[in-house]
Coordinates of C-alpha atoms (C1' of nucleotides) in Angstrom, one line a residue:
Chain Z
M27 CA -23.5 2.9 19.7
A28 CA -26.0 0.2 18.9
R29 CA -27.0 -1.2 15.5
T30 CA -29.6 0.8 13.5
A31 CA -30.7 1.2 9.9
Y32 CA -28.6 4.3 10.0
H33 CA -25.7 3.4 12.3
H34 CA -23.8 0.3 11.4
G35 CA -22.9 -0.5 15.0
D36 CA -19.7 -2.4 14.5
L37 CA -17.8 -0.8 11.7
Q38 CA -14.1 -0.4 12.6
Q39 CA -13.8 -4.0 13.7
Q40 CA -15.7 -5.4 10.7
A41 CA -13.7 -3.1 8.4
H42 CA -10.5 -4.3 10.1
Q43 CA -11.4 -7.9 9.7
Q44 CA -12.6 -7.6 6.1
A45 CA -9.6 -5.6 5.1
L46 CA -7.3 -8.1 6.7
D47 CA -8.9 -10.9 4.7
I48 CA -8.5 -9.0 1.5
V49 CA -4.8 -8.3 2.2
R50 CA -4.1 -11.9 3.1
E51 CA -5.7 -13.0 -0.2
H52 CA -4.8 -10.3 -2.7
G53 CA -2.2 -8.1 -1.1
D54 CA -2.4 -4.5 0.2
S55 CA -2.7 -3.0 -3.3
A56 CA -6.1 -4.6 -3.5
I57 CA -7.4 -2.5 -0.6
S58 CA -9.7 0.2 -1.8
L59 CA -11.6 2.2 0.8
R60 CA -14.5 2.7 -1.6
A61 CA -14.8 -1.0 -2.4
L62 CA -14.4 -1.9 1.2
A63 CA -17.2 0.4 2.2
R64 CA -19.3 -1.0 -0.6
Q65 CA -18.8 -4.5 0.7
L66 CA -19.7 -3.4 4.2
G67 CA -22.9 -1.7 3.1
V68 CA -21.7 1.7 4.1
S69 CA -20.6 4.9 2.4
A70 CA -16.9 5.5 1.9
P71 CA -16.5 8.5 4.1
A72 CA -17.9 6.5 7.0
L73 CA -14.6 4.7 7.2
Y74 CA -12.8 8.0 8.0
R75 CA -14.6 8.1 11.3
H76 CA -12.4 5.1 12.3
F77 CA -9.3 5.4 10.2
A78 CA -7.4 8.6 9.5
D79 CA -6.7 7.5 6.0
R80 CA -6.0 4.4 3.8
E81 CA -2.4 4.2 5.1
S82 CA -3.6 4.2 8.8
L83 CA -5.9 1.3 8.0
L84 CA -3.0 -0.7 6.5
A85 CA -0.9 0.1 9.5
E86 CA -3.6 -1.4 11.8
L87 CA -3.5 -4.6 9.7
A88 CA 0.3 -4.7 9.9
I89 CA 0.1 -4.4 13.7
S90 CA -2.2 -7.4 13.7
G91 CA 0.4 -9.2 11.6
F92 CA 3.2 -8.4 14.0
E93 CA 1.3 -9.5 17.0
W94 CA 0.4 -12.7 15.2
L95 CA 4.1 -13.3 14.3
R96 CA 5.1 -12.6 17.9
Q97 CA 2.8 -15.3 19.2
R98 CA 4.2 -17.8 16.7
L99 CA 7.8 -17.0 17.8
L100 CA 6.8 -17.2 21.5
S101 CA 5.5 -20.7 21.1
V102 CA 8.9 -22.1 20.0
D103 CA 10.5 -24.5 22.4
Q104 CA 13.4 -22.8 24.2
S105 CA 14.9 -25.7 26.1
D106 CA 18.0 -26.3 23.9
S107 CA 20.0 -23.3 22.5
R108 CA 20.6 -24.7 19.1
Q109 CA 17.1 -26.0 18.6
A110 CA 15.7 -22.7 19.9
L111 CA 17.7 -20.7 17.4
I112 CA 16.8 -23.0 14.5
G113 CA 13.2 -23.3 15.6
I114 CA 12.8 -19.5 15.7
G115 CA 14.2 -19.2 12.3
L116 CA 11.9 -21.9 10.9
A117 CA 8.9 -20.4 12.6
Y118 CA 9.7 -17.0 11.2
V119 CA 10.1 -18.2 7.7
A120 CA 7.1 -20.4 8.0
F121 CA 5.0 -17.5 9.0
A122 CA 6.2 -15.5 6.0
Q123 CA 5.5 -18.3 3.6
Q124 CA 2.0 -18.9 5.0
E125 CA 1.1 -15.2 5.0
P126 CA 3.1 -13.8 2.2
N127 CA 0.9 -10.8 1.5
L128 CA 0.6 -9.9 5.1
Y129 CA 4.3 -10.3 5.6
R130 CA 5.0 -8.0 2.6
L131 CA 2.7 -5.4 4.1
M132 CA 4.5 -5.6 7.5
F133 CA 7.9 -5.2 5.9
G134 CA 7.0 -3.3 2.7
G135 CA 8.9 -0.3 3.7
R136 CA 7.6 1.9 1.0
V137 CA 3.9 1.7 1.7
L138 CA 4.3 1.8 5.5
P139 CA 7.5 3.9 6.2
Q140 CA 9.0 3.6 9.7
G141 CA 8.5 6.5 12.1
V142 CA 5.0 7.4 10.9
H143 CA 2.8 5.1 12.9
P144 CA 4.3 4.7 16.4
R145 CA 2.1 1.7 17.4
L146 CA 3.2 -0.1 14.3
D147 CA 6.9 0.5 15.1
E148 CA 6.3 -0.8 18.6
A149 CA 4.5 -3.9 17.4
G150 CA 7.5 -4.6 15.1
K151 CA 10.0 -4.1 17.9
N152 CA 8.0 -6.5 20.2
A153 CA 8.1 -9.2 17.6
F154 CA 11.8 -8.7 17.0
Q155 CA 12.4 -8.8 20.7
V156 CA 11.6 -12.5 20.8
L157 CA 14.3 -13.3 18.3
E158 CA 16.7 -11.0 20.2
D159 CA 15.9 -12.7 23.5
T160 CA 16.5 -16.1 22.1
I161 CA 19.9 -15.1 20.8
A162 CA 20.8 -13.3 24.0
S163 CA 19.9 -16.5 25.9
A164 CA 22.1 -18.7 23.7
S165 CA 24.9 -16.2 24.0
E166 CA 24.7 -16.2 27.8
C167 CA 24.8 -20.0 27.8
G168 CA 28.1 -19.8 26.0
Y169 CA 26.7 -21.5 22.9
L170 CA 27.7 -18.6 20.6
K171 CA 31.2 -17.2 19.9
P172 CA 32.0 -14.0 21.8
M173 CA 30.8 -11.2 19.6
P174 CA 28.6 -8.1 19.8
L175 CA 25.0 -9.2 20.3
A176 CA 23.9 -6.6 17.7
L177 CA 26.0 -8.4 15.1
M178 CA 24.4 -11.8 15.7
T179 CA 20.9 -10.5 15.8
A180 CA 21.4 -8.4 12.7
T181 CA 22.8 -11.5 10.9
A182 CA 20.1 -13.8 12.0
W183 CA 17.3 -11.4 11.2
S184 CA 18.8 -10.6 7.8
L185 CA 19.0 -14.2 7.0
V186 CA 15.4 -15.2 7.9
H187 CA 14.0 -11.9 6.4
G188 CA 15.9 -12.4 3.2
L189 CA 15.0 -16.0 2.9
S190 CA 11.4 -15.2 3.6
L191 CA 11.2 -12.6 0.9
L192 CA 13.1 -14.5 -1.7
T193 CA 11.0 -17.6 -1.3
I194 CA 7.6 -15.8 -1.3
D195 CA 8.7 -13.8 -4.3
G196 CA 9.6 -16.9 -6.2
H197 CA 13.3 -16.1 -6.5
L198 CA 14.4 -19.3 -4.8
P199 CA 13.1 -22.6 -6.2
A200 CA 11.4 -25.6 -4.7
A201 CA 8.3 -25.0 -2.7
D202 CA 8.3 -28.5 -1.3
T203 CA 11.8 -28.3 0.0
E204 CA 11.3 -24.9 1.5
S205 CA 11.5 -26.1 5.1
H206 CA 14.6 -28.1 4.4
L207 CA 16.1 -25.1 2.8
A208 CA 15.3 -22.9 5.8
E209 CA 16.8 -25.5 8.2
G210 CA 19.9 -25.8 6.1
V211 CA 20.3 -22.1 5.9
T212 CA 20.0 -21.5 9.6
S213 CA 22.3 -24.4 10.4
L214 CA 24.9 -23.0 7.9
L215 CA 24.9 -19.7 9.8
L216 CA 25.6 -21.5 13.1
D217 CA 28.3 -23.8 11.8
G218 CA 30.0 -21.6 9.3
A219 CA 30.6 -22.0 5.6
I220 CA 34.4 -22.4 5.3
A221 CA 36.2 -25.7 5.3
T222 CA 39.2 -24.7 7.5
P223 CA 38.5 -24.7 11.2
P224 CA 38.2 -21.1 12.6
N225 CA 41.1 -21.5 15.1
S226 CA 43.8 -19.3 13.6
K227 CA 43.1 -15.6 13.5
N228 CA 39.5 -14.7 12.5
N229 CA 38.4 -13.4 15.9
E230 CA 38.4 -9.6 15.4
D231 CA 37.7 -8.9 19.1
T232 CA 40.8 -10.7 20.4
P233 CA 43.7 -10.1 18.0
Chain F
M23 CA 11.2 9.4 -36.7
A24 CA 12.7 12.8 -36.4
R25 CA 11.8 15.7 -34.1
T26 CA 8.7 17.8 -35.1
A27 CA 6.2 20.1 -33.5
Y28 CA 3.9 17.1 -33.6
H29 CA 6.2 14.2 -33.1
H30 CA 8.4 14.3 -30.1
G31 CA 11.2 12.3 -31.7
D32 CA 12.8 10.7 -28.7
L33 CA 10.1 9.7 -26.3
Q34 CA 10.6 6.1 -25.0
Q35 CA 14.2 6.9 -24.1
Q36 CA 13.4 10.2 -22.5
A37 CA 10.4 8.7 -20.7
H38 CA 12.6 5.9 -19.5
Q39 CA 15.3 8.3 -18.2
Q40 CA 12.9 10.7 -16.6
A41 CA 10.9 7.8 -14.9
L42 CA 14.2 6.3 -13.7
D43 CA 15.1 9.6 -12.1
I44 CA 11.7 9.9 -10.4
V45 CA 11.9 6.3 -9.0
R46 CA 15.4 6.8 -7.7
E47 CA 14.4 10.0 -5.9
H48 CA 10.8 9.3 -4.8
G49 CA 10.1 5.6 -5.3
D50 CA 7.9 3.7 -7.8
S51 CA 4.7 4.9 -6.2
A52 CA 5.6 8.4 -7.4
I53 CA 5.4 7.3 -11.0
S54 CA 2.2 8.6 -12.7
L55 CA 1.9 8.2 -16.4
R56 CA -0.1 11.4 -16.7
A57 CA 2.4 13.5 -14.7
L58 CA 5.3 11.9 -16.6
A59 CA 3.7 12.8 -19.9
R60 CA 3.1 16.3 -18.6
Q61 CA 6.7 16.8 -17.7
L62 CA 7.8 15.6 -21.2
G63 CA 5.4 17.9 -22.9
V64 CA 3.3 15.1 -24.4
S65 CA -0.1 13.7 -23.9
A66 CA -0.6 10.7 -21.6
P67 CA -1.7 8.2 -24.3
A68 CA 1.4 8.9 -26.2
L69 CA 3.3 6.8 -23.7
Y70 CA 1.3 3.8 -24.6
R71 CA 3.0 3.7 -28.0
H72 CA 6.2 2.7 -26.1
F73 CA 5.0 1.0 -23.0
A74 CA 2.1 -1.5 -22.7
D75 CA 1.1 -0.1 -19.4
R76 CA 2.4 1.4 -16.2
E77 CA 3.7 -1.9 -14.9
S78 CA 5.7 -2.5 -18.1
L79 CA 7.4 0.8 -17.8
L80 CA 8.3 0.0 -14.2
A81 CA 9.6 -3.4 -15.4
E82 CA 12.0 -1.6 -17.9
L83 CA 13.3 0.5 -15.0
A84 CA 13.9 -2.6 -12.9
I85 CA 15.8 -4.2 -15.8
S86 CA 18.1 -1.1 -15.9
G87 CA 18.6 -1.6 -12.2
F88 CA 19.5 -5.3 -12.5
E89 CA 22.0 -4.5 -15.3
W90 CA 23.5 -1.8 -13.2
L91 CA 23.8 -4.1 -10.2
R92 CA 25.3 -6.8 -12.3
Q93 CA 28.0 -4.4 -13.5
R94 CA 28.8 -3.5 -9.9
L95 CA 29.1 -7.1 -8.9
L96 CA 31.3 -7.9 -11.9
S97 CA 33.8 -5.2 -10.9
V98 CA 34.6 -7.0 -7.6
D99 CA 38.2 -8.3 -7.4
Q100 CA 38.1 -12.1 -7.6
S101 CA 41.7 -13.0 -6.9
D102 CA 41.1 -14.3 -3.3
S103 CA 38.2 -16.5 -2.5
R104 CA 37.4 -15.0 0.9
Q105 CA 37.8 -11.5 -0.3
A106 CA 35.7 -12.2 -3.4
L107 CA 32.9 -13.5 -1.3
I108 CA 33.0 -10.6 1.2
G109 CA 33.5 -8.1 -1.6
I110 CA 30.5 -9.4 -3.5
G111 CA 28.4 -9.1 -0.4
L112 CA 29.6 -5.6 0.4
A113 CA 29.0 -4.4 -3.2
Y114 CA 25.5 -5.9 -3.2
V115 CA 24.5 -4.2 0.1
A116 CA 26.2 -0.9 -1.0
F117 CA 24.2 -0.9 -4.2
A118 CA 21.0 -1.4 -2.3
Q119 CA 21.9 1.4 0.2
Q120 CA 22.8 3.8 -2.5
E121 CA 19.7 3.1 -4.6
P122 CA 17.1 2.1 -2.1
N123 CA 14.1 3.0 -4.2
L124 CA 15.4 1.3 -7.2
Y125 CA 16.3 -1.8 -5.2
R126 CA 12.8 -1.9 -3.7
L127 CA 11.3 -1.7 -7.2
M128 CA 13.6 -4.5 -8.4
F129 CA 12.7 -6.8 -5.5
G130 CA 9.3 -5.4 -4.6
G131 CA 7.6 -8.7 -5.6
R132 CA 4.1 -7.2 -5.2
V133 CA 4.4 -4.4 -7.9
L134 CA 6.4 -6.5 -10.3
P135 CA 5.5 -10.2 -9.8
Q136 CA 7.8 -12.8 -11.3
G137 CA 6.8 -14.6 -14.4
V138 CA 5.0 -11.7 -16.0
H139 CA 7.9 -9.8 -17.7
P140 CA 10.4 -12.4 -19.1
R141 CA 13.1 -9.9 -19.9
L142 CA 12.9 -8.7 -16.3
D143 CA 13.2 -12.2 -15.0
E144 CA 16.2 -12.8 -17.2
A145 CA 17.9 -9.6 -16.0
G146 CA 17.5 -10.7 -12.4
K147 CA 18.9 -14.1 -13.1
N148 CA 21.9 -12.5 -14.9
A149 CA 22.7 -10.4 -11.9
F150 CA 22.3 -13.3 -9.5
Q151 CA 24.6 -15.4 -11.8
V152 CA 27.5 -13.3 -10.7
L153 CA 27.0 -14.1 -7.1
E154 CA 26.5 -17.8 -8.0
D155 CA 29.7 -17.9 -10.0
T156 CA 31.7 -16.4 -7.2
I157 CA 30.4 -19.0 -4.8
A158 CA 31.0 -21.8 -7.3
S159 CA 34.6 -20.7 -7.8
A160 CA 35.2 -20.6 -4.1
S161 CA 33.7 -24.0 -3.7
E162 CA 35.9 -25.5 -6.5
C163 CA 39.0 -24.0 -4.8
G164 CA 38.0 -26.0 -1.7
Y165 CA 37.5 -22.9 0.3
L166 CA 34.0 -23.9 1.3
K167 CA 32.8 -26.9 3.2
P168 CA 31.3 -29.7 1.0
M169 CA 27.7 -28.9 0.6
P170 CA 25.0 -28.4 -2.1
L171 CA 25.9 -25.3 -4.0
A172 CA 22.2 -24.2 -4.0
L173 CA 22.3 -24.2 -0.2
M174 CA 25.3 -21.8 -0.1
T175 CA 23.9 -19.5 -2.7
A176 CA 20.5 -19.4 -1.1
T177 CA 22.1 -18.6 2.2
A178 CA 24.4 -15.9 0.9
W179 CA 21.7 -14.3 -1.2
S180 CA 19.2 -14.4 1.7
L181 CA 21.8 -12.7 3.9
V182 CA 22.7 -9.8 1.7
H183 CA 19.1 -9.4 0.5
G184 CA 17.7 -9.3 4.0
L185 CA 20.5 -7.0 5.3
S186 CA 19.9 -4.7 2.4
L187 CA 16.2 -4.4 2.9
L188 CA 16.4 -4.1 6.7
T189 CA 18.9 -1.3 6.5
I190 CA 17.2 0.7 3.8
D191 CA 13.9 0.4 5.6
G192 CA 15.5 1.6 8.8
H193 CA 15.0 -1.6 10.8
L194 CA 18.7 -1.9 11.6
P195 CA 20.5 1.0 13.2
A196 CA 23.6 3.0 12.5
A197 CA 23.9 4.4 9.0
D198 CA 27.6 5.2 9.5
T199 CA 28.6 1.7 10.6
E200 CA 26.6 0.1 7.8
S201 CA 29.6 -1.2 5.9
H202 CA 31.1 -2.5 9.1
L203 CA 27.9 -4.3 9.8
A204 CA 27.8 -5.7 6.3
E205 CA 31.4 -7.0 6.6
G206 CA 30.7 -8.5 10.0
V207 CA 27.6 -10.2 8.8
T208 CA 29.2 -11.8 5.8
S209 CA 32.3 -12.8 7.8
L210 CA 30.0 -14.4 10.4
L211 CA 28.4 -16.6 7.7
L212 CA 31.8 -17.8 6.6
D213 CA 33.2 -18.5 10.0
G214 CA 30.1 -19.7 11.8
A215 CA 28.4 -18.5 14.9
I216 CA 28.8 -21.3 17.4
A217 CA 31.7 -21.5 19.8
T218 CA 32.4 -25.2 19.6
P219 CA 34.5 -26.3 16.6
P220 CA 32.3 -28.0 13.9
N221 CA 34.4 -31.2 13.9
S222 CA 32.0 -33.7 15.4
K223 CA 28.9 -34.6 13.4
N224 CA 27.3 -31.7 11.6
N225 CA 28.0 -32.7 8.0
E226 CA 24.6 -34.0 6.8
D227 CA 26.0 -35.2 3.5
T228 CA 28.6 -37.7 5.0
P229 CA 26.9 -39.3 8.0
Chain C
dT20 C1' -36.0 16.6 28.5
dA21 C1' -32.4 19.4 26.1
dT22 C1' -28.1 19.2 24.2
dT23 C1' -23.9 17.6 22.9
dT24 C1' -21.4 14.3 20.3
dA25 C1' -20.4 10.0 17.9
dA26 C1' -21.3 8.0 13.5
dG27 C1' -23.4 7.9 9.5
dT28 C1' -25.1 10.4 4.7
dT29 C1' -24.6 12.8 -0.1
dA30 C1' -22.1 15.8 -3.2
dA31 C1' -18.0 17.2 -5.0
dC32 C1' -12.8 18.0 -6.1
dG33 C1' -8.9 16.6 -8.2
dG34 C1' -6.3 12.8 -9.4
dT35 C1' -5.3 8.2 -11.7
dG36 C1' -4.8 4.3 -15.6
dT37 C1' -6.5 3.1 -19.8
dT38 C1' -9.1 2.9 -24.3
dA39 C1' -11.3 4.5 -28.6
dA40 C1' -11.3 7.4 -32.4
dC41 C1' -8.9 10.6 -35.0
dA42 C1' -4.6 13.5 -36.8
dT43 C1' 0.0 14.1 -38.4
dT44 C1' 4.1 12.9 -40.8
dG45 C1' 8.5 10.4 -41.9
dG46 C1' 10.0 6.8 -44.9
dC47 C1' 9.5 3.6 -48.5
dA48 C1' 7.8 1.5 -52.9
dT49 C1' 6.3 2.6 -57.1
Chain I
dA5 C1' 8.7 12.8 -57.4
dT6 C1' 4.5 11.0 -55.5
dG7 C1' 1.3 8.2 -53.0
dC8 C1' 0.6 5.2 -49.4
dC9 C1' 1.4 3.1 -44.9
dA10 C1' 2.9 2.6 -40.5
dA11 C1' 4.7 4.9 -36.7
dT12 C1' 3.6 8.3 -33.5
dG13 C1' 1.2 11.7 -31.9
dT14 C1' -3.7 14.1 -30.5
dT15 C1' -8.4 14.8 -27.8
dA16 C1' -12.4 12.9 -25.5
dA17 C1' -14.2 9.8 -22.5
dC18 C1' -14.8 5.9 -19.0
dA19 C1' -14.4 4.1 -14.6
dC20 C1' -12.1 4.2 -10.9
dC21 C1' -9.6 6.1 -6.7
dG22 C1' -8.6 8.9 -1.9
dT23 C1' -10.3 12.6 0.5
dT24 C1' -13.0 16.7 2.3
dA25 C1' -17.1 19.7 3.3
dA26 C1' -21.6 20.1 4.8
dC27 C1' -25.4 17.9 6.5
dT28 C1' -28.4 14.2 9.1
dT29 C1' -29.4 10.8 12.4
dA30 C1' -29.6 9.0 16.9
dA31 C1' -27.3 7.5 21.1
dA32 C1' -25.5 9.2 25.5
dT33 C1' -25.3 12.5 28.9
dA34 C1' -26.3 16.7 31.9

DNA sequence: TATTTAAGTTAACGGTGTTAACATTGGCAT
DNA sequence: ATGCCAATGTTAACACCGTTAACTTAAATA
C-alpha cells in the first residue's frame, strides 16, 4: 500500500525503528503506544494493525537485539580455543555495556516472559547457540576438562550474563576498567580460583 | 495514632506487608497503588502519607528482600573455606529461585535504579558484604590463588547472579537439577575449566 | 468496473500515578 | 480540662495509559 494523506505507507517498519531508538535511549518503560503514534503522525489504534499489543512490539525489538548480538558473537576470531572463549565473553559483555537498555529488554524476564513469543525464544536460542558452539569446539579440541557440556555452557553464560547485568546496573565499579574486569573474570573461570593444583580428587566424573 | 473509623491506625506496615505479598506472588508490575489502597479499605492518596511515590514503596520492599537475603547468607557454615564458598553460592541461588519476583525487583535495575534510594543501596551493599567477607576469609587462609580481591568477588557475584536470573527466567533447563547445577557451576569456578594444569605462566601479577 | 480487504480514523471504556484542597482526630502544651 | 497542631485520612480532578468497537478511505483484485 502506497503513501497517501490517509495511508501512512510505511508504518510497521518506521514504528519498529522509532521504538527501537526509544528503547536504546530510555529503556522499554519509556515506550508508550500513544506517544509513539503521535511521533509518527498517526492515531494510536493504527499501530494495532501491525502489532498485537504493546508487549508484541517489545518482543520484535528484542528479536532485533538478539540478531544483533548473534552477529557480534559470530564475528569473533575462532582460530585459538582460549582466545575464542575469552573473545566471545568479551564481545558478549561489550554488547551489553554498549546497549544496556536493549539488553535489559532482551533478558528482562518479567516484561517478556519466555514461552509467549515463539520467534523471540528462537532468536534467543540462535544467539546462545554461538556461545555453545564455541565451547563445544574447545571441548572437542581437548582444551577443556572432561565434563558435561551443559555444565560448561551454563557456567560460561551465567558468568557473562551476570557480569553484564551487574556492570550496566552499576553494582560493580570502574567503568574504565570494565574490559579488564571482563577479561580477568573469563580467564579466572578457565584457570580456576584455588591455589592448590586440581590433581588430587576433584573430578566428580572419574572417582 | 490509634485505630478509628477515620484513621486506619496501622497503614504503612500493613501496606508494606500486603505489597510484599503481591510482589512475591505476581511481581512488581502487579503493584498498583489504587488497587492496594482498595484492598486495605483506604483511599489511594492515603498511601502517599507513608510512601513518596510508587517507586519508593517498591524500594522499601526491595530493602526487605536484601535484609532477608543477608540473613540467609549469614547462616551459611563458615568452618571450611571451600564449603563456605560453595555454600554461599548455593544459598544465594536458592534464595533467588525461591523468591524469583522479589529477586527481580531487587536487581531489576530499570525499575529501581541505583543512586536514587540511599537506604536501598546500603541494604544491597550489606548483603553483598557477606559474600565479600567469605571470599576475603578464604583468601587470607591461602585457599585462593593470589589475585586482586575485587576480581574474585566480581567473578563469584557475576556467576551466582547470572545463574540465578537465567534459571528463574527459564533460560537454563531442569528445575529438579538446579541445585546440582549450582554446585557444579561454583565448583567449576574454584577448580578451573581447562585441562592443562595452570602452572606455566597465567599469573598476571607475578610475571 | 465492482468488490473485497488492508490500513487508517474517531470515540469511548476502564485503568493508572499523582496532586490539590479539605476533613478528622490523637496527643501535647497551656 | 481545653485548645491547638500535626498526623493522617478524605474526595475531586488532571493527565496519562492500553485497548476495543465502529466507521472510513483507498489500494488491489476478480
